[in-house]
Tab-separated table of C-alpha atoms in Angstrom:
chain	number	residue	atom	x	y	z
A	1	UNK	CA	4.957	-7.092	-18.466
A	2	UNK	CA	2.576	-3.552	-18.512
A	3	UNK	CA	1.208	-2.576	-14.688
A	4	UNK	CA	-2.429	-2.986	-16.154
A	5	UNK	CA	-3.339	-5.982	-14.218
A	6	UNK	CA	-3.339	-6.500	-10.177
A	7	UNK	CA	-4.626	-9.705	-8.839
A	8	UNK	CA	-4.582	-8.951	-4.661
A	9	UNK	CA	-6.529	-10.764	-1.593
A	10	UNK	CA	-8.174	-8.607	0.705
A	11	UNK	CA	-9.007	-9.314	4.310
A	12	UNK	CA	-12.376	-8.187	5.265
A	13	UNK	CA	-12.225	-10.346	8.759
A	14	UNK	CA	-12.098	-6.665	10.671
A	15	UNK	CA	-15.899	-6.054	9.948
A	16	UNK	CA	-17.201	-9.581	10.678
A	17	UNK	CA	-18.151	-7.893	14.158
A	18	UNK	CA	-20.260	-5.168	12.495
A	19	UNK	CA	-21.265	-6.418	8.304
A	20	UNK	CA	-22.667	-10.278	7.317
A	21	UNK	CA	-19.454	-10.559	4.968
A	22	UNK	CA	-21.511	-12.264	2.365
A	23	UNK	CA	-23.751	-8.624	2.111
A	24	UNK	CA	-20.578	-6.693	2.103
A	25	UNK	CA	-18.805	-8.432	-0.575
A	26	UNK	CA	-21.944	-8.296	-2.652
A	27	UNK	CA	-21.836	-4.205	-1.761
A	28	UNK	CA	-18.508	-4.513	-2.948
A	29	UNK	CA	-19.069	-6.091	-6.519
A	30	UNK	CA	-21.796	-3.553	-7.060
A	31	UNK	CA	-18.930	-0.906	-5.919
A	32	UNK	CA	-16.733	-2.154	-8.358
A	33	UNK	CA	-18.294	-3.898	-11.303
A	34	UNK	CA	-14.958	-3.822	-13.055
A	35	UNK	CA	-13.489	-6.180	-10.612
A	36	UNK	CA	-13.637	-9.931	-10.505
A	37	UNK	CA	-14.292	-11.743	-7.226
A	38	UNK	CA	-13.156	-14.656	-5.665
A	39	UNK	CA	-14.988	-16.820	-3.416
A	40	UNK	CA	-15.347	-15.299	0.241
A	41	UNK	CA	-12.879	-17.912	2.596
A	42	UNK	CA	-14.035	-18.748	5.678
A	43	UNK	CA	-11.035	-16.698	7.703
A	44	UNK	CA	-12.708	-13.328	5.885
A	45	UNK	CA	-10.401	-13.028	2.899
A	46	UNK	CA	-11.171	-12.869	-0.978
A	47	UNK	CA	-9.101	-12.558	-4.174
A	48	UNK	CA	-9.806	-9.698	-6.073
A	49	UNK	CA	-8.094	-8.909	-9.898
A	50	UNK	CA	-8.955	-6.172	-12.235
A	51	UNK	CA	-7.387	-3.627	-13.104
A	52	UNK	CA	-5.227	-1.284	-10.754
A	53	UNK	CA	-6.836	1.965	-10.768
A	54	UNK	CA	-10.048	0.019	-10.019
A	55	UNK	CA	-8.593	-2.682	-7.209
A	56	UNK	CA	-7.303	1.001	-5.601
A	57	UNK	CA	-10.978	2.766	-4.999
A	58	UNK	CA	-12.167	-0.615	-4.200
A	59	UNK	CA	-9.517	-0.265	-1.290
A	60	UNK	CA	-10.263	3.359	-0.433
A	61	UNK	CA	-13.898	2.659	-0.262
A	62	UNK	CA	-12.849	-0.223	2.463
A	63	UNK	CA	-10.830	1.842	4.328
A	64	UNK	CA	-13.773	4.643	4.239
A	65	UNK	CA	-15.983	1.848	5.916
A	66	UNK	CA	-13.304	1.228	8.507
A	67	UNK	CA	-12.673	4.876	9.381
A	68	UNK	CA	-16.372	5.304	9.756
A	69	UNK	CA	-16.515	2.476	12.568
A	70	UNK	CA	-13.436	3.892	14.234
A	71	UNK	CA	-15.549	6.986	14.479
A	72	UNK	CA	-18.129	5.199	15.639
A	73	UNK	CA	-16.367	3.533	18.382
A	74	UNK	CA	-14.672	6.713	19.257
A	75	UNK	CA	-17.864	8.451	20.056
A	76	UNK	CA	-18.883	5.815	22.221
A	77	UNK	CA	-15.742	5.771	24.057
A	78	UNK	CA	-15.996	9.620	24.346
A	79	UNK	CA	-19.527	9.286	25.847
A	80	UNK	CA	-18.034	6.984	28.415
A	81	UNK	CA	-15.250	9.647	28.923
A	82	UNK	CA	-18.070	12.104	29.885
A	83	UNK	CA	-19.945	9.872	32.208
A	84	UNK	CA	-16.533	9.508	34.077
A	85	UNK	CA	-15.514	12.870	34.165
A	86	UNK	CA	-19.033	13.395	36.114
A	87	UNK	CA	-17.605	10.658	38.492
A	88	UNK	CA	-14.105	11.979	38.774
A	89	UNK	CA	-13.085	15.285	37.847
A	90	UNK	CA	-9.399	15.114	37.794
A	91	UNK	CA	-9.197	12.186	35.605
A	92	UNK	CA	-11.889	13.611	33.511
A	93	UNK	CA	-9.364	16.681	33.173
A	94	UNK	CA	-6.868	14.308	31.981
A	95	UNK	CA	-8.846	12.276	29.583
A	96	UNK	CA	-9.708	15.601	27.807
A	97	UNK	CA	-6.395	16.401	27.232
A	98	UNK	CA	-5.884	13.408	25.866
A	99	UNK	CA	-8.935	13.736	23.480
A	100	UNK	CA	-8.235	17.188	22.176
A	101	UNK	CA	-4.492	15.817	21.302
A	102	UNK	CA	-6.283	12.950	18.910
A	103	UNK	CA	-8.713	15.269	17.302
A	104	UNK	CA	-5.091	16.801	15.896
A	105	UNK	CA	-4.345	13.425	14.148
A	106	UNK	CA	-4.893	13.425	10.940
A	107	UNK	CA	-4.204	10.052	8.714
A	108	UNK	CA	-3.859	10.079	5.031
A	109	UNK	CA	-3.712	6.975	2.584
A	110	UNK	CA	-2.411	6.286	-0.876
A	111	UNK	CA	-3.036	2.503	-2.112
A	112	UNK	CA	0.154	1.978	-4.475
A	113	UNK	CA	1.180	-0.774	-6.831
A	114	UNK	CA	4.166	-2.318	-4.585
A	115	UNK	CA	6.382	-2.331	-7.889
A	116	UNK	CA	5.806	1.329	-7.784
A	117	UNK	CA	6.293	1.907	-4.296
A	118	UNK	CA	9.846	0.438	-4.456
A	119	UNK	CA	10.569	2.502	-7.356
A	120	UNK	CA	9.719	5.333	-5.730
A	121	UNK	CA	11.712	4.844	-2.767
A	122	UNK	CA	14.881	3.786	-4.573
A	123	UNK	CA	14.772	6.379	-7.128
A	124	UNK	CA	12.255	9.424	-5.861
A	125	UNK	CA	12.537	9.351	-2.204
A	126	UNK	CA	12.004	12.694	-1.445
A	127	UNK	CA	8.376	11.950	-2.859
A	128	UNK	CA	7.974	9.615	0.328
A	129	UNK	CA	9.394	12.528	2.712
A	130	UNK	CA	7.474	15.155	4.400
A	131	UNK	CA	8.143	17.976	7.089
A	132	UNK	CA	6.107	17.346	10.379
A	133	UNK	CA	4.627	14.119	9.160
A	134	UNK	CA	5.298	10.361	9.303
A	135	UNK	CA	5.161	8.450	5.835
A	136	UNK	CA	5.131	4.763	6.325
A	137	UNK	CA	4.217	1.614	3.769
A	138	UNK	CA	2.446	-1.578	4.720
A	139	UNK	CA	3.020	-4.678	1.464
A	140	UNK	CA	0.305	-7.014	0.815
A	141	UNK	CA	1.619	-8.769	-2.174
A	142	UNK	CA	1.164	-6.517	-5.297
A	143	UNK	CA	-0.725	-3.910	-3.193
A	144	UNK	CA	1.057	-1.297	-0.696
A	145	UNK	CA	-0.364	0.885	1.321
A	146	UNK	CA	0.996	3.792	2.079
A	147	UNK	CA	-0.271	5.805	5.720
A	148	UNK	CA	0.655	9.412	6.145
A	149	UNK	CA	0.081	10.595	9.659
A	150	UNK	CA	0.721	14.282	11.503
A	151	UNK	CA	0.343	15.205	14.897
A	152	UNK	CA	-0.674	18.699	14.706
A	153	UNK	CA	-2.972	21.104	12.807
A	154	UNK	CA	0.257	22.552	10.315
A	155	UNK	CA	1.010	18.953	9.902
A	156	UNK	CA	-2.527	18.153	8.887
A	157	UNK	CA	-1.825	20.134	5.446
A	158	UNK	CA	1.657	18.870	4.839
A	159	UNK	CA	0.330	15.007	5.019
A	160	UNK	CA	-2.677	15.891	2.171
A	161	UNK	CA	0.440	17.676	0.056
A	162	UNK	CA	2.472	14.570	0.290
A	163	UNK	CA	-0.629	12.345	-0.510
A	164	UNK	CA	-1.404	14.570	-3.614
A	165	UNK	CA	2.560	14.059	-4.795
A	166	UNK	CA	2.500	10.442	-4.113
A	167	UNK	CA	-0.572	9.898	-6.361
A	168	UNK	CA	0.636	12.382	-8.751
A	169	UNK	CA	4.175	10.580	-8.886
A	170	UNK	CA	2.259	7.045	-8.927
A	171	UNK	CA	0.490	8.167	-11.936
A	172	UNK	CA	3.337	9.266	-13.725
A	173	UNK	CA	5.442	5.942	-13.032
A	174	UNK	CA	2.620	4.056	-14.203
A	175	UNK	CA	2.556	5.719	-17.452
A	176	UNK	CA	6.434	4.962	-18.013
A	177	UNK	CA	7.537	1.975	-15.988
A	178	UNK	CA	7.448	-1.867	-17.597
A	179	UNK	CA	8.441	-4.839	-15.692
A	180	UNK	CA	10.270	-7.847	-17.112
A	181	UNK	CA	10.568	-10.972	-14.512
A	182	UNK	CA	13.804	-13.173	-15.238
A	183	UNK	CA	13.117	-16.728	-14.047
A	184	UNK	CA	16.200	-18.547	-12.509
A	185	UNK	CA	17.050	-21.766	-14.637
A	186	UNK	CA	17.153	-23.823	-11.462
A	187	UNK	CA	16.335	-23.069	-7.874
A	188	UNK	CA	19.730	-23.848	-6.746
A	189	UNK	CA	22.229	-21.500	-4.391
A	190	UNK	CA	24.367	-21.101	-6.754
A	191	UNK	CA	22.220	-20.359	-9.772
A	192	UNK	CA	20.787	-17.667	-7.471
A	193	UNK	CA	24.395	-16.413	-6.672
A	194	UNK	CA	25.105	-16.264	-10.279
A	195	UNK	CA	22.282	-13.911	-11.322
A	196	UNK	CA	22.987	-11.888	-8.486
A	197	UNK	CA	26.858	-11.409	-10.004
A	198	UNK	CA	25.708	-10.711	-13.237
A	199	UNK	CA	23.147	-7.908	-12.095
A	200	UNK	CA	25.968	-6.593	-9.642
A	201	UNK	CA	28.525	-6.448	-12.758
A	202	UNK	CA	25.500	-4.970	-15.411
A	203	UNK	CA	23.661	-2.510	-13.023
A	204	UNK	CA	25.583	0.378	-13.300
A	205	UNK	CA	25.238	0.380	-17.232
A	206	UNK	CA	21.483	0.902	-16.424
A	207	UNK	CA	21.222	3.461	-13.511
A	208	UNK	CA	17.604	4.121	-14.091
A	209	UNK	CA	16.925	0.056	-13.465
A	210	UNK	CA	15.459	-1.302	-10.008
A	211	UNK	CA	16.562	-5.055	-9.805
A	212	UNK	CA	14.261	-6.825	-7.090
A	213	UNK	CA	15.492	-10.504	-6.091
A	214	UNK	CA	13.016	-13.327	-5.272
A	215	UNK	CA	13.588	-16.746	-4.240
A	216	UNK	CA	12.462	-18.310	-7.976
A	217	UNK	CA	12.920	-14.984	-9.929
A	218	UNK	CA	14.046	-11.305	-10.701
A	219	UNK	CA	11.936	-8.568	-11.345
A	220	UNK	CA	13.233	-5.644	-13.523
A	221	UNK	CA	11.495	-2.616	-13.401
A	222	UNK	CA	12.139	0.536	-15.260
A	223	UNK	CA	11.815	1.863	-18.681
A	224	UNK	CA	11.366	0.511	-21.458
A	225	UNK	CA	14.335	1.173	-23.129
A	226	UNK	CA	15.790	0.335	-19.296
A	227	UNK	CA	14.302	-3.326	-19.249
A	228	UNK	CA	15.468	-3.897	-22.942
A	229	UNK	CA	18.511	-3.099	-22.625
A	230	UNK	CA	19.643	-5.020	-19.232
A	231	UNK	CA	17.703	-7.933	-20.715
A	232	UNK	CA	19.776	-8.087	-23.488
A	233	UNK	CA	23.201	-7.105	-21.689
A	234	UNK	CA	22.036	-10.144	-19.530
A	235	UNK	CA	20.868	-13.052	-22.179
A	236	UNK	CA	24.954	-11.500	-23.986
């Protein structure tokens, strides 16, 4: 399996107070004509399928919309703060300090294929580490959103540098990695344990391979040679 097509379920419910969701979905379709959209569910969820780069652009489009709404709320909050400062000067001074601190906070976002993210964590952990920033990942099915946060001006430059490094590594890993899904013959605990023991025994022979166990199968992620060699060993 090559990383060419991704299916993800997106939730647009957070936009309900600001947009008519049906109109937002139409805007999404115009923004990403290469993607296939399922029906909009009553809870605000919608299934989207297509190439990973196209889906990543759609997620970034929605994140920008969410950020703009957040900034509007922040501006409204700042206007209320100015009013309170006129009424209570000592409280206003405290709120001003907090507001200045908030302006230094920077957040960069990268959307990754979940298997790519796990492989990066396992074999390229330094890509997800940087001085003066905090990097975390939130997984939603096939997609993992990586947030890179900083609390200082110096950290903001580091956050942008870390984002570019993660993006560059992701592109390279997408180019070289393959995935093989190995299903259990039967969904029993004994069968899962048997596969686990086999994988533990074979793993040292394939050091560049990532094994991801699930309830019904195991995903083997690595280069073509590594995946092929492991699956052949497993068959034997």
